[in-house]
PDB file of C-alpha atoms and ligand atoms in Angstrom:
ATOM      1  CA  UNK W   1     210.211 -28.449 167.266  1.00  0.00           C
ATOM      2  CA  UNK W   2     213.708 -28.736 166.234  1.00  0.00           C
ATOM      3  CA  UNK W   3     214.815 -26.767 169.258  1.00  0.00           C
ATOM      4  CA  UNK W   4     212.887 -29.315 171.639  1.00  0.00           C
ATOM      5  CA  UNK W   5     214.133 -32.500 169.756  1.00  0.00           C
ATOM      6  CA  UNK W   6     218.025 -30.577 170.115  1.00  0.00           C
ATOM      7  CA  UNK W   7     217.477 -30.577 174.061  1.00  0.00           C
ATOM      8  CA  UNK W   8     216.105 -33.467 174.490  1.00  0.00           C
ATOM      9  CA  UNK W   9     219.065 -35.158 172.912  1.00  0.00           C
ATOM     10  CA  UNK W  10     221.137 -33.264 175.065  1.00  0.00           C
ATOM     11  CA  UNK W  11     219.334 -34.026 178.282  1.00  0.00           C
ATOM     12  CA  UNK W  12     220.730 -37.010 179.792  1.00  0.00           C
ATOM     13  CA  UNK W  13     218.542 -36.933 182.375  1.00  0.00           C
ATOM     14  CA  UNK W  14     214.610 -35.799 181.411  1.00  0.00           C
ATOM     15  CA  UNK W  15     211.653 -35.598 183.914  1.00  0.00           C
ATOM     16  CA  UNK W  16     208.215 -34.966 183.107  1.00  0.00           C
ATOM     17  CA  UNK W  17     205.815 -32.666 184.644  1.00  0.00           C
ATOM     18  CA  UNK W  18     202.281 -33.249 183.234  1.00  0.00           C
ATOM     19  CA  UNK W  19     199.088 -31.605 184.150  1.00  0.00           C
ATOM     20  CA  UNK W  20     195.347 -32.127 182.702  1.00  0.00           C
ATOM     21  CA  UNK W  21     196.024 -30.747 179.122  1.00  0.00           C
ATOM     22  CA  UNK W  22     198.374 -33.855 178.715  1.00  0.00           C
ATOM     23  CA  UNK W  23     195.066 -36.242 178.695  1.00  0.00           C
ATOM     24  CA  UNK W  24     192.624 -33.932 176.585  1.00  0.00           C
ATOM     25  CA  UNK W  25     193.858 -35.822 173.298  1.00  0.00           C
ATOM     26  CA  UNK W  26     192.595 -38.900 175.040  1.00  0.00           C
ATOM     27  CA  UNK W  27     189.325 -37.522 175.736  1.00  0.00           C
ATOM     28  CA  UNK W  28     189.427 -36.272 178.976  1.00  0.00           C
ATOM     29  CA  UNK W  29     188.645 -32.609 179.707  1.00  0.00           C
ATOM     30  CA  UNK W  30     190.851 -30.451 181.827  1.00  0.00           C
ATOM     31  CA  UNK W  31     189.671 -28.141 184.843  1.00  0.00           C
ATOM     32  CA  UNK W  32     189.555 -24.521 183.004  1.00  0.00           C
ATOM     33  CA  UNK W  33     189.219 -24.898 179.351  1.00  0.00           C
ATOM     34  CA  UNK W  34     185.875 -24.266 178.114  1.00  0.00           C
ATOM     35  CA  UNK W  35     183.625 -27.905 178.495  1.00  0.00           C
ATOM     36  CA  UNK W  36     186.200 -28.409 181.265  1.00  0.00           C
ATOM     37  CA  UNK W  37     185.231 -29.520 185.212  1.00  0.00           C
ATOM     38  CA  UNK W  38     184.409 -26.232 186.539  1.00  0.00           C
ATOM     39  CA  UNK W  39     181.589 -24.942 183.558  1.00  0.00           C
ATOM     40  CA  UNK W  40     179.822 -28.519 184.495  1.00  0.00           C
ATOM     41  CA  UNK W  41     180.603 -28.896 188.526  1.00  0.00           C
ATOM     42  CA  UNK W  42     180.754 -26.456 191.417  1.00  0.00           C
ATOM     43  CA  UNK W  43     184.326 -26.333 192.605  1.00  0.00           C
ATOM     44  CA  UNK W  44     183.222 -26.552 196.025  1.00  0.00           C
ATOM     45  CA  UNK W  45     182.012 -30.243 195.299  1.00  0.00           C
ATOM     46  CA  UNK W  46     185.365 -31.074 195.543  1.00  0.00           C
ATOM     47  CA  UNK W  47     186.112 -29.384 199.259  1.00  0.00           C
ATOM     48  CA  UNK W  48     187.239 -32.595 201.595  1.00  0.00           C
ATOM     49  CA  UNK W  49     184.901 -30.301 204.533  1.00  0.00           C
ATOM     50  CA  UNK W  50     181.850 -30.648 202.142  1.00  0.00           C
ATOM     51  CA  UNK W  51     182.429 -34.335 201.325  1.00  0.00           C
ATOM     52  CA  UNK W  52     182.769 -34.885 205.056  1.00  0.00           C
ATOM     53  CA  UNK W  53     179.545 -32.822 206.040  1.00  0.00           C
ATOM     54  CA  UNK W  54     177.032 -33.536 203.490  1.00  0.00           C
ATOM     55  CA  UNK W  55     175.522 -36.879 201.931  1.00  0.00           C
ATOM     56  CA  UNK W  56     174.742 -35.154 198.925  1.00  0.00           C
ATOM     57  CA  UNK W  57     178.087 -33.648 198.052  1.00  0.00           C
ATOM     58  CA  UNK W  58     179.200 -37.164 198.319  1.00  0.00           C
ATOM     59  CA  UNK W  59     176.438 -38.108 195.867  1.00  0.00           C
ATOM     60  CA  UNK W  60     177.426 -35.924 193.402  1.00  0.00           C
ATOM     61  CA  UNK W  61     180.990 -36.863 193.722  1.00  0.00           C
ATOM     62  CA  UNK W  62     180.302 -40.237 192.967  1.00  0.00           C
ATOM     63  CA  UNK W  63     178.003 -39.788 189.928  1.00  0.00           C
ATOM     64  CA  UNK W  64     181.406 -37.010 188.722  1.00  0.00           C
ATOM     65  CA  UNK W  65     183.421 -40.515 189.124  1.00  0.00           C
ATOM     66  CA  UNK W  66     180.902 -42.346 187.123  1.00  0.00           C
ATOM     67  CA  UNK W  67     181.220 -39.851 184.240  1.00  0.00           C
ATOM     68  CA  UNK W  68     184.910 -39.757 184.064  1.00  0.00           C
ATOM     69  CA  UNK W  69     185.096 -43.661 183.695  1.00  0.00           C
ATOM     70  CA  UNK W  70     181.598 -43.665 181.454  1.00  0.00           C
ATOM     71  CA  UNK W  71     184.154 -43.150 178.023  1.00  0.00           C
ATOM     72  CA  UNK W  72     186.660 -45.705 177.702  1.00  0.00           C
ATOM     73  CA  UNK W  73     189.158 -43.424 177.030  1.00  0.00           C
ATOM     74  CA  UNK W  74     193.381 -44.742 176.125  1.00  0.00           C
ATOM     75  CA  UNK W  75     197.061 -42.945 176.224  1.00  0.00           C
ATOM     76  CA  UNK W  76     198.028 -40.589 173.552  1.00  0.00           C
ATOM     77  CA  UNK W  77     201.577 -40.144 171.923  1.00  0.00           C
ATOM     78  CA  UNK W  78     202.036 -37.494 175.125  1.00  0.00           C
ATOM     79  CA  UNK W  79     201.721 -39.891 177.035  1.00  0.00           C
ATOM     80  CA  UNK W  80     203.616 -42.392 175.131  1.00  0.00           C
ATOM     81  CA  UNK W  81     206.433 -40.361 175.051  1.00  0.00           C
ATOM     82  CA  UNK W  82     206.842 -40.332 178.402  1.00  0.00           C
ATOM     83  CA  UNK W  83     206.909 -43.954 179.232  1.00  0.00           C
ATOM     84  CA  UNK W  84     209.262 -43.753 175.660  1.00  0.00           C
ATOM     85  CA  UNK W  85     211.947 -41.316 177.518  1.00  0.00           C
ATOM     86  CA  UNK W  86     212.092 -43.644 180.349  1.00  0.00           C
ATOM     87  CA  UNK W  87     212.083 -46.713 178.816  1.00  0.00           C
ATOM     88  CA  UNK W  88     215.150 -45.599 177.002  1.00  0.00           C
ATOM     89  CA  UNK W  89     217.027 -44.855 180.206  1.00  0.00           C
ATOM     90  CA  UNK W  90     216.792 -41.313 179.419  1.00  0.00           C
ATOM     91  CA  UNK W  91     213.907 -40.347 182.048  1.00  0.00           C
ATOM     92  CA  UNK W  92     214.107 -41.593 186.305  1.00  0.00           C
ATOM     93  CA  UNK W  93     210.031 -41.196 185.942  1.00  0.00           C
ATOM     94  CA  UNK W  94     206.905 -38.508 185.409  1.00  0.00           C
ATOM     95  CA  UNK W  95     205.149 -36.663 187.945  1.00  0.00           C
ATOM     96  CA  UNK W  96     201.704 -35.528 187.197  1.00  0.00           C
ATOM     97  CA  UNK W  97     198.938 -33.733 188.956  1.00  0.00           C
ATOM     98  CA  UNK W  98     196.462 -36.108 186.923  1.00  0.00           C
ATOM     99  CA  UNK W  99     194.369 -38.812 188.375  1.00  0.00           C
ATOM    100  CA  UNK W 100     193.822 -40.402 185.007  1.00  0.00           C
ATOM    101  CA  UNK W 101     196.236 -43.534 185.752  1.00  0.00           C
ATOM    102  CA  UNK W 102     197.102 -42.812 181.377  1.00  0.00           C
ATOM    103  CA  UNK W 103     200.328 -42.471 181.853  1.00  0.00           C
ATOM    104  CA  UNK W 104     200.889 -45.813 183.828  1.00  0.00           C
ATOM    105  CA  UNK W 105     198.933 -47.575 180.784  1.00  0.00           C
ATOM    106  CA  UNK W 106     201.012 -45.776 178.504  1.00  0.00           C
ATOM    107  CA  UNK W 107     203.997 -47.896 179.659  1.00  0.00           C
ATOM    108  CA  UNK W 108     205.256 -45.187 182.309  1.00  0.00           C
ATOM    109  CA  UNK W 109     206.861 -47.327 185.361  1.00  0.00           C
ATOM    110  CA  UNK W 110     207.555 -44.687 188.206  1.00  0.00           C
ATOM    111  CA  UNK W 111     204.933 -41.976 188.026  1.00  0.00           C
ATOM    112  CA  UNK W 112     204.585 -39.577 190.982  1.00  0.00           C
ATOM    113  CA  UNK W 113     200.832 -39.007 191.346  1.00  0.00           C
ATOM    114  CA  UNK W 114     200.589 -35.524 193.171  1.00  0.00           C
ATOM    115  CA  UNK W 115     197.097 -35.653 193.177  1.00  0.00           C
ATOM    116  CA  UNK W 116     196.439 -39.312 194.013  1.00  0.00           C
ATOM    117  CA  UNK W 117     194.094 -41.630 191.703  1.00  0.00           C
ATOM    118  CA  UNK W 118     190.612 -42.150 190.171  1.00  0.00           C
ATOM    119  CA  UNK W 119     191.315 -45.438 190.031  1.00  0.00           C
ATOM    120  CA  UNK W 120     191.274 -46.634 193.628  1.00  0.00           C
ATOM    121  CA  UNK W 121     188.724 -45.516 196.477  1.00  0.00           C
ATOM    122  CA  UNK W 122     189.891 -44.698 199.913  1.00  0.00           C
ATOM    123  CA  UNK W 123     188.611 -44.727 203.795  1.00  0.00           C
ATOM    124  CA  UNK W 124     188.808 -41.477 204.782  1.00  0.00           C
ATOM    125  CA  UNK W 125     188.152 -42.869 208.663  1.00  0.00           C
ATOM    126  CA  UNK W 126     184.907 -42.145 211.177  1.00  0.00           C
ATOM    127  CA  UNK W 127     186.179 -38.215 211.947  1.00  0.00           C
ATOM    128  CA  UNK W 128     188.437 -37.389 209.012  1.00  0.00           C
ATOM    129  CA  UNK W 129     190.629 -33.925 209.861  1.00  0.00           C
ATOM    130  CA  UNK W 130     192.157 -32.801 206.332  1.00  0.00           C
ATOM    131  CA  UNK W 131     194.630 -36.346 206.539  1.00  0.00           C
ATOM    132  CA  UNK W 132     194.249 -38.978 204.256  1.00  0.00           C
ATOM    133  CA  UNK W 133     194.029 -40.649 207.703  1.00  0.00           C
ATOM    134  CA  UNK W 134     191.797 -43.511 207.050  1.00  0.00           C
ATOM    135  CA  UNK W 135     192.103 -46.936 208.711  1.00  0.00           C
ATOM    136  CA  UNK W 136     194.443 -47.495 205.217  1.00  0.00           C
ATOM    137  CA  UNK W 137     191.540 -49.689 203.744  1.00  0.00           C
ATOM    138  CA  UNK W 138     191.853 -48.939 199.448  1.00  0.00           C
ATOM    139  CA  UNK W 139     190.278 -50.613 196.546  1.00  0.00           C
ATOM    140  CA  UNK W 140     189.930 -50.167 192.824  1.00  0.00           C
ATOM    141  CA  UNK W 141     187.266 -47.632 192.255  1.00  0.00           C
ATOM    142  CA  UNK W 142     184.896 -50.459 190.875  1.00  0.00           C
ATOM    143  CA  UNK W 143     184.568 -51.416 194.222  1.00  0.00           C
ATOM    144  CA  UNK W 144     182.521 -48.341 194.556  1.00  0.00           C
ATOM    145  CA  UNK W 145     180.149 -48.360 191.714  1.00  0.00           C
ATOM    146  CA  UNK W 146     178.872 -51.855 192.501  1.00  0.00           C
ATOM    147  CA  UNK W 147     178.155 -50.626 195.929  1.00  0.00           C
ATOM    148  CA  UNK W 148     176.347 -47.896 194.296  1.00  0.00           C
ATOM    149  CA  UNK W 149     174.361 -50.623 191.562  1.00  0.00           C
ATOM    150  CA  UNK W 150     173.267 -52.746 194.790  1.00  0.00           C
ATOM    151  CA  UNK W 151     171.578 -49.496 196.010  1.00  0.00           C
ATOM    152  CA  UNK W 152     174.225 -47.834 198.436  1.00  0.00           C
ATOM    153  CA  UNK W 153     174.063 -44.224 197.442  1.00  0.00           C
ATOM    154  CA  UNK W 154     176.951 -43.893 200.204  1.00  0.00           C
ATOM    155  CA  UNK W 155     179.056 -46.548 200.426  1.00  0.00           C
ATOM    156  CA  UNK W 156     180.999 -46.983 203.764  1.00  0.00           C
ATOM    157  CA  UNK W 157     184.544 -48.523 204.426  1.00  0.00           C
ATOM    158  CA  UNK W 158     183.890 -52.542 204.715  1.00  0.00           C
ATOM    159  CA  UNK W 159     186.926 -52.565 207.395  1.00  0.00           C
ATOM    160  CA  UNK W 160     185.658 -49.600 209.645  1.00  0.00           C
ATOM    161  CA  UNK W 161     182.304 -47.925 208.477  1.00  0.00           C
ATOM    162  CA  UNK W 162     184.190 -44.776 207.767  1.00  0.00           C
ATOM    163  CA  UNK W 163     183.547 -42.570 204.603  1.00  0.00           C
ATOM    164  CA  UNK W 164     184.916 -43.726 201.587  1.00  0.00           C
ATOM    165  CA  UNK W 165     186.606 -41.431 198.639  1.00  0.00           C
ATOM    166  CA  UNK W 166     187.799 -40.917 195.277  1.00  0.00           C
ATOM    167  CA  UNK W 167     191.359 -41.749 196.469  1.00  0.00           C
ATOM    168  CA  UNK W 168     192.220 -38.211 194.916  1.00  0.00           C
ATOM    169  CA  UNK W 169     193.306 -34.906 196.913  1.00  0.00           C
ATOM    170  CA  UNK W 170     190.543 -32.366 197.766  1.00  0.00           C
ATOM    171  CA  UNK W 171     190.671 -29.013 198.112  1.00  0.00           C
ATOM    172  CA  UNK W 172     191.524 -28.841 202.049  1.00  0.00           C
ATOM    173  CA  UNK W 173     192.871 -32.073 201.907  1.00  0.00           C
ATOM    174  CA  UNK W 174     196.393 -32.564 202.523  1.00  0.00           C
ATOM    175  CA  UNK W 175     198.817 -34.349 199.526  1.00  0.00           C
ATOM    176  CA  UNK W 176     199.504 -37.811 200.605  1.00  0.00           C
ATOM    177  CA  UNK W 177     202.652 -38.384 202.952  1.00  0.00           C
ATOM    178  CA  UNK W 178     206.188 -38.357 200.875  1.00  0.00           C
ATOM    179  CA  UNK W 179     204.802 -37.263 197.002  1.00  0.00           C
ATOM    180  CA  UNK W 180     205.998 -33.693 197.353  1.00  0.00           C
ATOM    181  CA  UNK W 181     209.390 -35.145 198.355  1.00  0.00           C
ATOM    182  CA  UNK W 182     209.779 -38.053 195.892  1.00  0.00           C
ATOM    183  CA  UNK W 183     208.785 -35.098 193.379  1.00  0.00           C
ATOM    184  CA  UNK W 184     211.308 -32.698 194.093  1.00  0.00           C
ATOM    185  CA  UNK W 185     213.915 -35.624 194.389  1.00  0.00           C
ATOM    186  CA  UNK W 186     213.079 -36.461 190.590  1.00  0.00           C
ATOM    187  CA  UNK W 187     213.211 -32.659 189.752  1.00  0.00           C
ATOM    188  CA  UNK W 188     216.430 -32.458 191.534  1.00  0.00           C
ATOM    189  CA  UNK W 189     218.244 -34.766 189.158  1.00  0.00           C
ATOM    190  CA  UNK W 190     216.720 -33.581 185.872  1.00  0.00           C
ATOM    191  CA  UNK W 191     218.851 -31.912 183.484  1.00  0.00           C
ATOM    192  CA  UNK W 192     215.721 -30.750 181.746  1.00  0.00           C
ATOM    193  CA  UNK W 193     212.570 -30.720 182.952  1.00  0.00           C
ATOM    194  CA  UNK W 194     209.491 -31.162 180.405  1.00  0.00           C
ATOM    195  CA  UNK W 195     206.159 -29.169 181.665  1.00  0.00           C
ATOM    196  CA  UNK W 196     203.172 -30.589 179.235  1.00  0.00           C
ATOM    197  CA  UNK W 197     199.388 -29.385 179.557  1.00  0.00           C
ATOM    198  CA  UNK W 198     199.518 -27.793 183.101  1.00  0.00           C
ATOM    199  CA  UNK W 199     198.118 -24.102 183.341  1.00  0.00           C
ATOM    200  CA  UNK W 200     200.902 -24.304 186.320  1.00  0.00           C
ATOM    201  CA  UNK W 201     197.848 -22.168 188.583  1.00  0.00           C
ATOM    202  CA  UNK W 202     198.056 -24.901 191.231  1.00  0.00           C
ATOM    203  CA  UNK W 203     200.253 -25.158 194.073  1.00  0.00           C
ATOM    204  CA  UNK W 204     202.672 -26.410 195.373  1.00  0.00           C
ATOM    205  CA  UNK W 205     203.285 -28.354 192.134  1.00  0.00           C
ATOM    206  CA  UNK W 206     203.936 -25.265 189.974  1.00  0.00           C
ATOM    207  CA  UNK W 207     206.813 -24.587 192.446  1.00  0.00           C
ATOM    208  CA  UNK W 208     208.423 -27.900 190.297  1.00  0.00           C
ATOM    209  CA  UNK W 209     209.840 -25.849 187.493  1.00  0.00           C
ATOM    210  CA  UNK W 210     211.335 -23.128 189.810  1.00  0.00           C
ATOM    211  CA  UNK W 211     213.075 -25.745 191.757  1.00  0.00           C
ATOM    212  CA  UNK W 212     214.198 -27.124 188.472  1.00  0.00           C
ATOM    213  CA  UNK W 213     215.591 -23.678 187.262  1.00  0.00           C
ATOM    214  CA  UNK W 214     217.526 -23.172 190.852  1.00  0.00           C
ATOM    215  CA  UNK W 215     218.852 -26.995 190.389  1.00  0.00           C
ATOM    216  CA  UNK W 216     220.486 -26.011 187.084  1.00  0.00           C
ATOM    217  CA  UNK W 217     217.963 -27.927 185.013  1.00  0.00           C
ATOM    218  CA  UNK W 218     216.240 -26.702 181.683  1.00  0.00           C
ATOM    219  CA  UNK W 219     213.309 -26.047 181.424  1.00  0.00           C
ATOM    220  CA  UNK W 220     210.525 -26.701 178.171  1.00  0.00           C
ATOM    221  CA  UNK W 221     206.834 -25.817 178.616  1.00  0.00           C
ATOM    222  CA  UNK W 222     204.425 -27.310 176.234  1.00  0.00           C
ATOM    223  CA  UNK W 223     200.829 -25.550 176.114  1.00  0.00           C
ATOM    224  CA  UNK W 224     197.807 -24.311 174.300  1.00  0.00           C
ATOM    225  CA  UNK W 225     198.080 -21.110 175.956  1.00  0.00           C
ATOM    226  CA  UNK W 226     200.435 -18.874 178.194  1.00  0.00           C
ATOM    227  CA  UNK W 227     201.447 -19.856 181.618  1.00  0.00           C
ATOM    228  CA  UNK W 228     202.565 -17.657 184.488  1.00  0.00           C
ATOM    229  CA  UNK W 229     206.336 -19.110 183.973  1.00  0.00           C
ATOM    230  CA  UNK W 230     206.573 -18.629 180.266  1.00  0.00           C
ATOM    231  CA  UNK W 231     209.711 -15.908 180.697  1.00  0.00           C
ATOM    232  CA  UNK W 232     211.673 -18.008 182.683  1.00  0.00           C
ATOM    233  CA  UNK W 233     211.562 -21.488 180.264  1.00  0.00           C
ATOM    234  CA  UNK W 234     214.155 -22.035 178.137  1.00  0.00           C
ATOM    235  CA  UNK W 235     211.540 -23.233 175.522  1.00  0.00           C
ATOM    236  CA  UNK W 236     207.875 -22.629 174.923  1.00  0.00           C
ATOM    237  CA  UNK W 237     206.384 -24.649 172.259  1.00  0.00           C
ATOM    238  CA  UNK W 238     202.890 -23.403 172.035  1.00  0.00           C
ATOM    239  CA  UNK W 239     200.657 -26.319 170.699  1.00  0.00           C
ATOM    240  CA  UNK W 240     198.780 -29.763 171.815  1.00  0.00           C
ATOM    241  CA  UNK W 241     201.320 -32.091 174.135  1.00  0.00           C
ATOM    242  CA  UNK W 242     200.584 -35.631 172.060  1.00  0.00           C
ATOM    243  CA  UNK W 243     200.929 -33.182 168.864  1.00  0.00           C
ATOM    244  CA  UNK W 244     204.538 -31.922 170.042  1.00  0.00           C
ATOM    245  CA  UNK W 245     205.613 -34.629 172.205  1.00  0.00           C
ATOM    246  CA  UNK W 246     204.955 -37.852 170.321  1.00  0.00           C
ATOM    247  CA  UNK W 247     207.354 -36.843 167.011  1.00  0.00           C
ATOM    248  CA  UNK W 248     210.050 -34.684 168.705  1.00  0.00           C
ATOM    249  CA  UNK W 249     210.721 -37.464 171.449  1.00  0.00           C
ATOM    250  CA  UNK W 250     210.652 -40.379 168.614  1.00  0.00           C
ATOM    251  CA  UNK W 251     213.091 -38.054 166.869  1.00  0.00           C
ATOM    252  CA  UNK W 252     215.204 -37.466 170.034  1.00  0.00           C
ATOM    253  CA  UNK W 253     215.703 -40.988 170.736  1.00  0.00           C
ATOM    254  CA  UNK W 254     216.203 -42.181 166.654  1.00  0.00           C
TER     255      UNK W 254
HETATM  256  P1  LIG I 301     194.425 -27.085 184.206  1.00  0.00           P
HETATM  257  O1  LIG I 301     193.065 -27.465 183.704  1.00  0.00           O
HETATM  258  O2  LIG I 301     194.546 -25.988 185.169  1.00  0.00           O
HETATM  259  O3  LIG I 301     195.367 -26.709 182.974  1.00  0.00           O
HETATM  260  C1  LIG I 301     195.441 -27.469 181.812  1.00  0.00           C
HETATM  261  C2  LIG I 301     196.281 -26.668 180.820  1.00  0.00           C
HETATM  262  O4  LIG I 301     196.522 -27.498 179.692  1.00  0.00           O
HETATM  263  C3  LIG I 301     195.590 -25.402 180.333  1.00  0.00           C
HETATM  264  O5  LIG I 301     196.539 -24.346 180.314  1.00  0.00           O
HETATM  265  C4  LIG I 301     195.160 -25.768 178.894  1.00  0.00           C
HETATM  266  O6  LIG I 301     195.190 -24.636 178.031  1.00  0.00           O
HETATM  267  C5  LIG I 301     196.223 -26.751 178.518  1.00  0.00           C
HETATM  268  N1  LIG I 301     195.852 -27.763 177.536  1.00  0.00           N
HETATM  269  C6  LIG I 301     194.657 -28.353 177.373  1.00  0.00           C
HETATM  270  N2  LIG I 301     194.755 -29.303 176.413  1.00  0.00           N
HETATM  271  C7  LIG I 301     196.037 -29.263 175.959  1.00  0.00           C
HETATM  272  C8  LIG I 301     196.756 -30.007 174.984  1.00  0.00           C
HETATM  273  N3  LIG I 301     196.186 -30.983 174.274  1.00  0.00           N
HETATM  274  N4  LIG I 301     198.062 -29.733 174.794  1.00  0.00           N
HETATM  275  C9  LIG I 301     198.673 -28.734 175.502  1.00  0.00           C
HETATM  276  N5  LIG I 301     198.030 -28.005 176.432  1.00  0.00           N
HETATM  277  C10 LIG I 301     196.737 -28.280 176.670  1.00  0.00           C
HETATM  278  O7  LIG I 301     195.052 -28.417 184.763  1.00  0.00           O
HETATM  279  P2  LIG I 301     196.261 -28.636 185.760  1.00  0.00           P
HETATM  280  O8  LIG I 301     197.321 -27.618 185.525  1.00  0.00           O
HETATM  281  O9  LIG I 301     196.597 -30.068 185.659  1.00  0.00           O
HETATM  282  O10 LIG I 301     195.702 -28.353 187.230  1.00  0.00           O
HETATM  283  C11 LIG I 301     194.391 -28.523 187.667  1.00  0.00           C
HETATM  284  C12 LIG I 301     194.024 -29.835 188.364  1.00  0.00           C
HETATM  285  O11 LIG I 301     193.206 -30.544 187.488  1.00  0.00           O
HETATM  286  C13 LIG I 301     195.071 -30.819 188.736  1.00  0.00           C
HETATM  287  O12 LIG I 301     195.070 -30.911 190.107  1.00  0.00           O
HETATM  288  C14 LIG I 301     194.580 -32.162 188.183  1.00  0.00           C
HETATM  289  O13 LIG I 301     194.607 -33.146 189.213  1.00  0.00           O
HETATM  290  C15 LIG I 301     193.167 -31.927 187.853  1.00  0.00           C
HETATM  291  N6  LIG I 301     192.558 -32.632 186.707  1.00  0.00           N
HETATM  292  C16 LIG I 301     193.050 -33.816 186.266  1.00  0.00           C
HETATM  293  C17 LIG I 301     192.478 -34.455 185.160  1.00  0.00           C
HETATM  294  C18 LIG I 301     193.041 -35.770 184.701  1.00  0.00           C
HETATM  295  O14 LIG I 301     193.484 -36.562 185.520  1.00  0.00           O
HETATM  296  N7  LIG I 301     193.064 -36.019 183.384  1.00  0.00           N
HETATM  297  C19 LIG I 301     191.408 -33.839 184.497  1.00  0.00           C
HETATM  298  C20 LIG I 301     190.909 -32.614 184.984  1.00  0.00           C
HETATM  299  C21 LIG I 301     191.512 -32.020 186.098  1.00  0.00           C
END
């Protein structure tokens, strides 16, 4: 801890790269961990060609959507930190692969989503190819559920009748146009880059810390367990992100 807190004094400039273990303290479980996604849903519920082809994928996907946002669930200190570090003038912004929206309510102001959002539906268009390449029509995902309570079990796009989505990234669906770019931008100006709750199995966002090791940046890794770029950080603080975070970034900015 007092190795963290020493470099992230030093920093001047400190990204964030957060992944799924950064919300579990708020309630929300990650992909892989046991209780996560995958022991309760079939991974290939979440393939775009699926969604696309079959009413009842779509089903399911909405009722998924309805569980995430059944808990009210609220930032932790990881979270807090993060919007902390920036609001201090010591962080340009967090990117995260989670579709949470916690680190916006956590006070966060520029947060690259990589992943996209829970919190807003998409059109997805009348013959969607693997492009978010809708007719551009979005709307805060409670748009969807009252569709759903006035007995649409497959709500369509009010604008064009197309198929409407989580506005989140499926499997076979490409990232939305510019995020891998503003990411690597923010990467490329860190002088340390902080990786919190990502198994870093995903790509291309666990290509971030390489890029940050090849731009001179630092490089911390906070996580319950090991991750394929352990030997390469500078730091590995084995342990829970809010537990870590929240007191060595309030004694890093003291
Ligand atoms: P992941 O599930 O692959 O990895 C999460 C990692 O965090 C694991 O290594 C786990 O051991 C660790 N972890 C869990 N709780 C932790 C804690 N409190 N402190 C420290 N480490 C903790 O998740 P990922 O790397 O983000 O990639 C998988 C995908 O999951 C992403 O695309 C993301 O969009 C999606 N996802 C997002 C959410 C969310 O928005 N909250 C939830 C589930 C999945």
């Amino acid at each position: 801890m007092d190795t963290l807190t020493d470099l992230l004094r030093e920093a001047a400039v400190v990204v964030g790269f957060t992944g799924a273990g950064v919300s579990t303290e708020s309630g929300i479980p990650d992909f892989r961990s046991p209780g996560g996604v995958w022991t309760r849903y079939d991974p290939r519920s979440f393939e775009l060609d699926r969604y696309v082809a079959d009413a009842s994928v779509r089903r399911e996907s909405w009722q998924m959507r309805r569980e995430f946002f059944a808990t009210s669930v609220a930032p932790n200190p990881a979270h807090r930190a993060f919007a902390a570090l920036e609001g201090a003038g010591r962080s340009p912004g967090v990117i995260t692969q989670n579709i949470d929206g916690l680190h916006q309510e956590a006070g966060s102001r520029r947060v690259v989503e990589l992943h996209g959002t829970a919190r807003e539906v998409m059109c997805l268009g009348e013959r969607p190819v693997g492009a978010p390449d809708g007719c551009g029509w979005r709307s805060p995902y409670t748009w969807a559920f009252e569709r759903l309570d006035a007995g649409e079990d497959d709500p369509r796009c009010p604008r064009c009748g197309g198929l409407v989505k989580s506005a989140t990234v499926s499997f076979g669906q490409q990232l939305f146009p510019g995020v891998v770019e503003e990411a690597v931008g923010l990467v490329e100006r860190a002088d340390l880059l902080v990786v919190a709750g990502s198994s870093l199995q995903v790509y291309p966002a666990a290509a971030l810390p390489l890029h940050a090791l090849d731009h001179g940046a630092r490089l911390v890794i906070v996580n319950d367990e090991e991750t394929p770029f352990d030997d390469v950080a500078d730091l590995v603080v084995r342990g829970r992100a809010g537990e870590v975070l929240g007191p060595a970034v309030t004694a890093a900015l003291s």
